């Protein structure tokens, strides 16, 4: 597989309204994660921390890049079990009913047809975007009530921004339901910059604002700083977290990929 050089920047902030930061992130190449916890202090913050711990363990022990999807599913199952056990322990202590849960969006460097690719996984409304040639494209699809309303044509994208149920998600890790993640394969060549973020970023900045901010810096750390600052300047109504990852062929490697732009994992052979 073609060697890939990665550079990244990551930032998180409690925002200007919340008292506790329930977001968590991991930037441990080749694994990157953003998790947005739900359930309040000692609920959402614990759930998001569990996600980061489990994916960090995966990054440390390594995985077969040709079978990254298997590794991701196993990690999410481990997260689900740990969150459920924690909730049960809290209820046994009389701290409840506790519905600890978290969204998650993860990006793992993988291999598809012998070429480097990103394996993306998401549950909830934390997002992954790709940036190429000055354009910004959302890759993941929100698991939320307003996204379902938009998909069915009942409301517009503009109306979704101010909808009273805009924070209600339909899939997550934890809670009373077992939710399966969406998985995507995105060729690295089609995503020289990858952005993962919680809705404290995407909910404060529209698509064009995000695109313009990301265009201000070729350095991923500075780009992450700028996105976070813009979200805070826009009101900072939620915890805000962003991870920016830039990829390029390793020095001396002239291999190129002609893979399709994006493929649903379920459609892959």
Short mmCIF file of C-alpha atoms in Angstrom, two decimals:
data_model
loop_
_atom_site.label_atom_id
_atom_site.label_comp_id
_atom_site.label_asym_id
_atom_site.label_seq_id
_atom_site.Cartn_x
_atom_site.Cartn_y
_atom_site.Cartn_z
CA UNK A 1 0.00 0.00 0.00
CA UNK A 2 1.16 3.53 -0.73
CA UNK A 3 2.76 5.15 2.32
CA UNK A 4 0.90 8.20 3.62
CA UNK A 5 2.21 11.15 5.59
CA UNK A 6 -0.25 12.61 8.11
CA UNK A 7 -0.28 15.98 9.87
CA UNK A 8 -3.04 16.99 12.24
CA UNK A 9 -4.41 19.55 14.67
CA UNK A 10 -7.14 19.12 17.27
CA UNK A 11 -8.96 21.48 19.62
CA UNK A 12 -11.83 21.32 22.09
CA UNK A 13 -13.58 23.92 24.25
CA UNK A 14 -16.46 23.92 26.73
CA UNK A 15 -18.03 26.84 24.86
CA UNK A 16 -19.63 29.97 26.26
CA UNK A 17 -22.78 28.44 27.76
CA UNK A 18 -22.10 24.93 29.14
CA UNK A 19 -20.34 24.31 32.45
CA UNK A 20 -18.91 20.87 31.59
CA UNK A 21 -17.20 19.76 28.39
CA UNK A 22 -18.79 16.42 27.45
CA UNK A 23 -16.84 16.28 24.17
CA UNK A 24 -13.69 14.21 23.78
CA UNK A 25 -11.31 13.57 20.91
CA UNK A 26 -8.45 11.36 19.87
CA UNK A 27 -5.69 12.29 17.45
CA UNK A 28 -3.33 9.33 17.51
CA UNK A 29 -2.30 8.54 13.92
CA UNK A 30 -3.61 6.58 12.17
CA UNK A 31 -6.77 6.83 14.32
CA UNK A 32 -8.81 10.02 14.78
CA UNK A 33 -12.07 10.37 16.73
CA UNK A 34 -14.55 12.98 17.95
CA UNK A 35 -17.21 12.00 20.52
CA UNK A 36 -19.97 14.27 21.83
CA UNK A 37 -21.33 12.97 25.13
CA UNK A 38 -24.94 13.12 26.28
CA UNK A 39 -26.43 12.72 29.72
CA UNK A 40 -24.81 15.49 31.76
CA UNK A 41 -21.76 15.47 33.99
CA UNK A 42 -20.69 11.91 34.95
CA UNK A 43 -22.84 10.69 32.07
CA UNK A 44 -21.94 12.14 28.70
CA UNK A 45 -18.40 13.04 29.63
CA UNK A 46 -17.76 9.49 30.84
CA UNK A 47 -19.32 7.96 27.71
CA UNK A 48 -17.22 10.10 25.35
CA UNK A 49 -14.09 9.35 27.41
CA UNK A 50 -14.78 5.62 27.07
CA UNK A 51 -14.91 5.98 23.28
CA UNK A 52 -11.56 7.77 23.22
CA UNK A 53 -9.98 5.19 25.53
CA UNK A 54 -11.11 2.25 23.41
CA UNK A 55 -9.98 3.79 20.12
CA UNK A 56 -6.67 4.82 21.71
CA UNK A 57 -6.13 1.19 22.70
CA UNK A 58 -6.80 0.19 19.09
CA UNK A 59 -4.25 2.72 17.84
CA UNK A 60 -1.69 1.40 20.33
CA UNK A 61 -2.13 -2.29 19.54
CA UNK A 62 -2.57 -1.78 15.80
CA UNK A 63 -4.98 -3.32 13.30
CA UNK A 64 -4.98 -4.83 9.82
CA UNK A 65 -5.65 -1.87 7.48
CA UNK A 66 -7.32 -4.21 4.98
CA UNK A 67 -9.86 -5.17 7.67
CA UNK A 68 -10.27 -1.87 9.47
CA UNK A 69 -14.06 -2.15 9.41
CA UNK A 70 -13.93 -5.27 11.57
CA UNK A 71 -11.70 -3.45 14.07
CA UNK A 72 -14.06 -0.46 14.23
CA UNK A 73 -17.15 -2.58 14.83
CA UNK A 74 -15.35 -4.46 17.61
CA UNK A 75 -14.26 -1.21 19.27
CA UNK A 76 -17.78 0.25 19.10
CA UNK A 77 -19.16 -2.95 20.66
CA UNK A 78 -16.63 -2.66 23.47
CA UNK A 79 -17.62 0.98 24.00
CA UNK A 80 -21.29 0.04 24.10
CA UNK A 81 -20.70 -2.64 26.71
CA UNK A 82 -18.58 -0.38 28.92
CA UNK A 83 -21.13 2.46 28.77
CA UNK A 84 -23.95 0.06 29.68
CA UNK A 85 -21.94 -1.34 32.59
CA UNK A 86 -21.16 2.14 33.86
CA UNK A 87 -24.84 3.15 33.70
CA UNK A 88 -25.82 0.02 35.64
CA UNK A 89 -23.23 0.77 38.31
CA UNK A 90 -24.48 4.33 38.67
CA UNK A 91 -28.08 3.19 39.01
CA UNK A 92 -27.00 0.66 41.65
CA UNK A 93 -25.50 3.55 43.60
CA UNK A 94 -28.78 5.43 43.37
CA UNK A 95 -27.49 7.86 40.78
CA UNK A 96 -30.12 7.58 38.11
CA UNK A 97 -31.93 6.85 36.02
CA UNK A 98 -28.79 7.50 34.03
CA UNK A 99 -28.85 7.51 30.26
CA UNK A 100 -25.19 8.02 29.47
CA UNK A 101 -24.50 8.10 25.75
CA UNK A 102 -22.37 9.69 23.09
CA UNK A 103 -22.12 10.36 19.40
CA UNK A 104 -18.98 9.25 17.61
CA UNK A 105 -17.28 9.97 14.32
CA UNK A 106 -14.04 8.10 13.64
CA UNK A 107 -11.50 8.02 10.83
CA UNK A 108 -8.97 5.21 10.50
CA UNK A 109 -6.33 4.95 7.84
CA UNK A 110 -7.13 1.76 5.95
CA UNK A 111 -6.42 -0.09 2.75
CA UNK A 112 -8.82 -0.69 -0.13
CA UNK A 113 -7.76 -2.43 -3.35
CA UNK A 114 -4.15 -1.98 -2.29
CA UNK A 115 -4.44 1.81 -1.99
CA UNK A 116 -4.70 4.01 1.13
CA UNK A 117 -8.21 5.00 2.13
CA UNK A 118 -10.03 6.46 5.10
CA UNK A 119 -12.52 4.24 6.83
CA UNK A 120 -15.11 6.58 8.36
CA UNK A 121 -17.68 5.53 10.96
CA UNK A 122 -20.39 7.65 12.53
CA UNK A 123 -23.23 7.42 15.02
CA UNK A 124 -25.21 10.58 15.75
CA UNK A 125 -24.63 14.09 14.42
CA UNK A 126 -20.87 14.49 14.81
CA UNK A 127 -19.57 14.85 11.27
CA UNK A 128 -16.75 14.09 8.85
CA UNK A 129 -15.97 16.43 5.96
CA UNK A 130 -13.46 16.20 3.15
CA UNK A 131 -11.65 19.26 1.81
CA UNK A 132 -10.14 19.30 -1.66
CA UNK A 133 -9.22 22.18 -3.95
CA UNK A 134 -10.97 24.76 -1.81
CA UNK A 135 -14.24 22.81 -1.67
CA UNK A 136 -15.86 21.36 1.45
CA UNK A 137 -18.09 18.28 1.33
CA UNK A 138 -19.88 16.53 4.17
CA UNK A 139 -19.22 12.80 3.91
CA UNK A 140 -21.21 11.44 6.86
CA UNK A 141 -24.98 11.76 7.21
CA UNK A 142 -26.45 13.01 10.50
CA UNK A 143 -28.53 10.58 12.51
CA UNK A 144 -31.01 13.16 13.75
CA UNK A 145 -34.67 14.07 13.71
CA UNK A 146 -34.09 17.19 11.63
CA UNK A 147 -32.02 15.26 9.06
CA UNK A 148 -34.94 12.87 8.63
CA UNK A 149 -37.27 15.83 8.17
CA UNK A 150 -34.94 17.33 5.57
CA UNK A 151 -34.59 13.99 3.77
CA UNK A 152 -38.37 13.64 3.50
CA UNK A 153 -38.78 17.22 2.29
CA UNK A 154 -40.79 18.37 5.31
CA UNK A 155 -38.33 21.14 6.17
CA UNK A 156 -35.47 22.89 4.39
CA UNK A 157 -31.80 22.83 5.32
CA UNK A 158 -32.16 26.47 6.42
CA UNK A 159 -35.11 25.64 8.68
CA UNK A 160 -33.21 22.75 10.24
CA UNK A 161 -30.68 25.16 11.77
CA UNK A 162 -33.30 26.70 14.08
CA UNK A 163 -35.63 23.73 14.47
CA UNK A 164 -36.58 23.09 18.14
CA UNK A 165 -35.58 19.41 17.82
CA UNK A 166 -32.28 20.05 16.06
CA UNK A 167 -30.34 18.40 18.90
CA UNK A 168 -32.43 15.22 19.00
CA UNK A 169 -30.40 12.36 17.54
CA UNK A 170 -31.71 9.01 16.34
CA UNK A 171 -28.57 6.89 16.78
CA UNK A 172 -25.88 6.91 19.44
CA UNK A 173 -23.65 4.76 21.61
CA UNK A 174 -25.41 4.08 24.90
CA UNK A 175 -28.99 4.65 25.98
CA UNK A 176 -31.81 2.21 25.46
CA UNK A 177 -31.22 1.24 21.85
CA UNK A 178 -28.58 -0.70 19.95
CA UNK A 179 -27.57 1.46 16.99
CA UNK A 180 -25.40 0.36 14.10
CA UNK A 181 -22.89 2.83 12.63
CA UNK A 182 -22.72 4.03 9.07
CA UNK A 183 -19.39 3.07 7.47
CA UNK A 184 -17.78 4.79 4.50
CA UNK A 185 -14.61 4.25 2.52
CA UNK A 186 -13.02 7.43 1.19
CA UNK A 187 -9.80 7.27 -0.85
CA UNK A 188 -7.04 9.33 0.75
CA UNK A 189 -6.31 10.83 -2.66
CA UNK A 190 -9.82 12.34 -2.67
CA UNK A 191 -9.44 13.87 0.79
CA UNK A 192 -6.13 15.73 1.20
CA UNK A 193 -7.78 17.32 4.25
CA UNK A 194 -10.25 15.55 6.53
CA UNK A 195 -12.27 17.36 9.21
CA UNK A 196 -14.06 15.67 12.13
CA UNK A 197 -16.20 17.81 14.42
CA UNK A 198 -18.98 17.85 16.99
CA UNK A 199 -22.15 19.87 16.44
CA UNK A 200 -20.65 22.62 18.57
CA UNK A 201 -18.75 23.47 15.38
CA UNK A 202 -21.20 22.52 12.61
CA UNK A 203 -24.17 23.90 14.55
CA UNK A 204 -22.57 27.32 14.93
CA UNK A 205 -21.06 27.70 11.45
CA UNK A 206 -22.82 27.09 8.16
CA UNK A 207 -21.20 25.21 5.29
CA UNK A 208 -19.79 28.29 3.59
CA UNK A 209 -18.43 29.74 6.81
CA UNK A 210 -16.62 26.49 7.55
CA UNK A 211 -15.20 26.38 4.04
CA UNK A 212 -13.89 29.93 4.28
CA UNK A 213 -12.31 29.38 7.68
CA UNK A 214 -10.57 26.19 6.57
CA UNK A 215 -9.21 27.99 3.52
CA UNK A 216 -7.34 30.47 5.72
CA UNK A 217 -4.57 28.07 6.71
CA UNK A 218 -2.61 25.26 5.12
CA UNK A 219 -1.51 24.16 8.58
CA UNK A 220 -4.00 21.73 10.16
CA UNK A 221 -3.32 22.91 13.71
CA UNK A 222 -3.96 26.53 12.76
CA UNK A 223 -7.04 25.50 10.80
CA UNK A 224 -8.40 23.72 13.89
CA UNK A 225 -7.67 26.83 15.98
CA UNK A 226 -9.50 29.01 13.48
CA UNK A 227 -12.58 26.79 13.30
CA UNK A 228 -12.88 26.65 17.08
CA UNK A 229 -12.43 30.42 17.39
CA UNK A 230 -15.09 31.05 14.75
CA UNK A 231 -17.57 28.76 16.51
CA UNK A 232 -16.97 30.55 19.81
CA UNK A 233 -17.30 33.96 18.15
CA UNK A 234 -20.62 32.81 16.68
CA UNK A 235 -21.98 32.22 20.17
CA UNK A 236 -20.36 29.02 21.44
CA UNK A 237 -23.72 27.59 22.54
CA UNK A 238 -22.34 24.05 22.88
CA UNK A 239 -19.13 22.18 23.58
CA UNK A 240 -17.03 22.47 20.43
CA UNK A 241 -14.43 19.99 19.17
CA UNK A 242 -12.60 19.66 15.87
CA UNK A 243 -9.86 17.45 14.44
CA UNK A 244 -8.19 18.42 11.14
CA UNK A 245 -6.03 15.84 9.35
CA UNK A 246 -3.94 16.56 6.25
CA UNK A 247 -2.60 13.66 4.21
CA UNK A 248 -0.08 13.37 1.41
CA UNK A 249 2.06 10.64 -0.18
CA UNK A 250 5.18 9.93 1.85
CA UNK A 251 8.38 11.43 0.49
CA UNK A 252 9.72 9.50 -2.49
CA UNK A 253 6.41 7.76 -3.20
CA UNK A 254 4.95 8.57 -6.61
CA UNK A 255 2.10 6.08 -6.54
CA UNK A 256 -1.33 7.49 -7.49
CA UNK A 257 -4.81 6.12 -6.91
CA UNK A 258 -7.71 6.08 -9.36
CA UNK A 259 -10.30 4.88 -6.85
CA UNK A 260 -13.86 6.17 -6.93
CA UNK A 261 -14.46 9.27 -4.82
CA UNK A 262 -16.52 7.58 -2.12
CA UNK A 263 -18.09 4.20 -1.57
CA UNK A 264 -20.47 2.87 1.01
CA UNK A 265 -18.77 0.01 2.77
CA UNK A 266 -21.81 -2.19 2.22
CA UNK A 267 -21.31 -1.90 -1.52
CA UNK A 268 -17.71 -3.02 -1.44
CA UNK A 269 -16.73 -6.55 -2.45
#
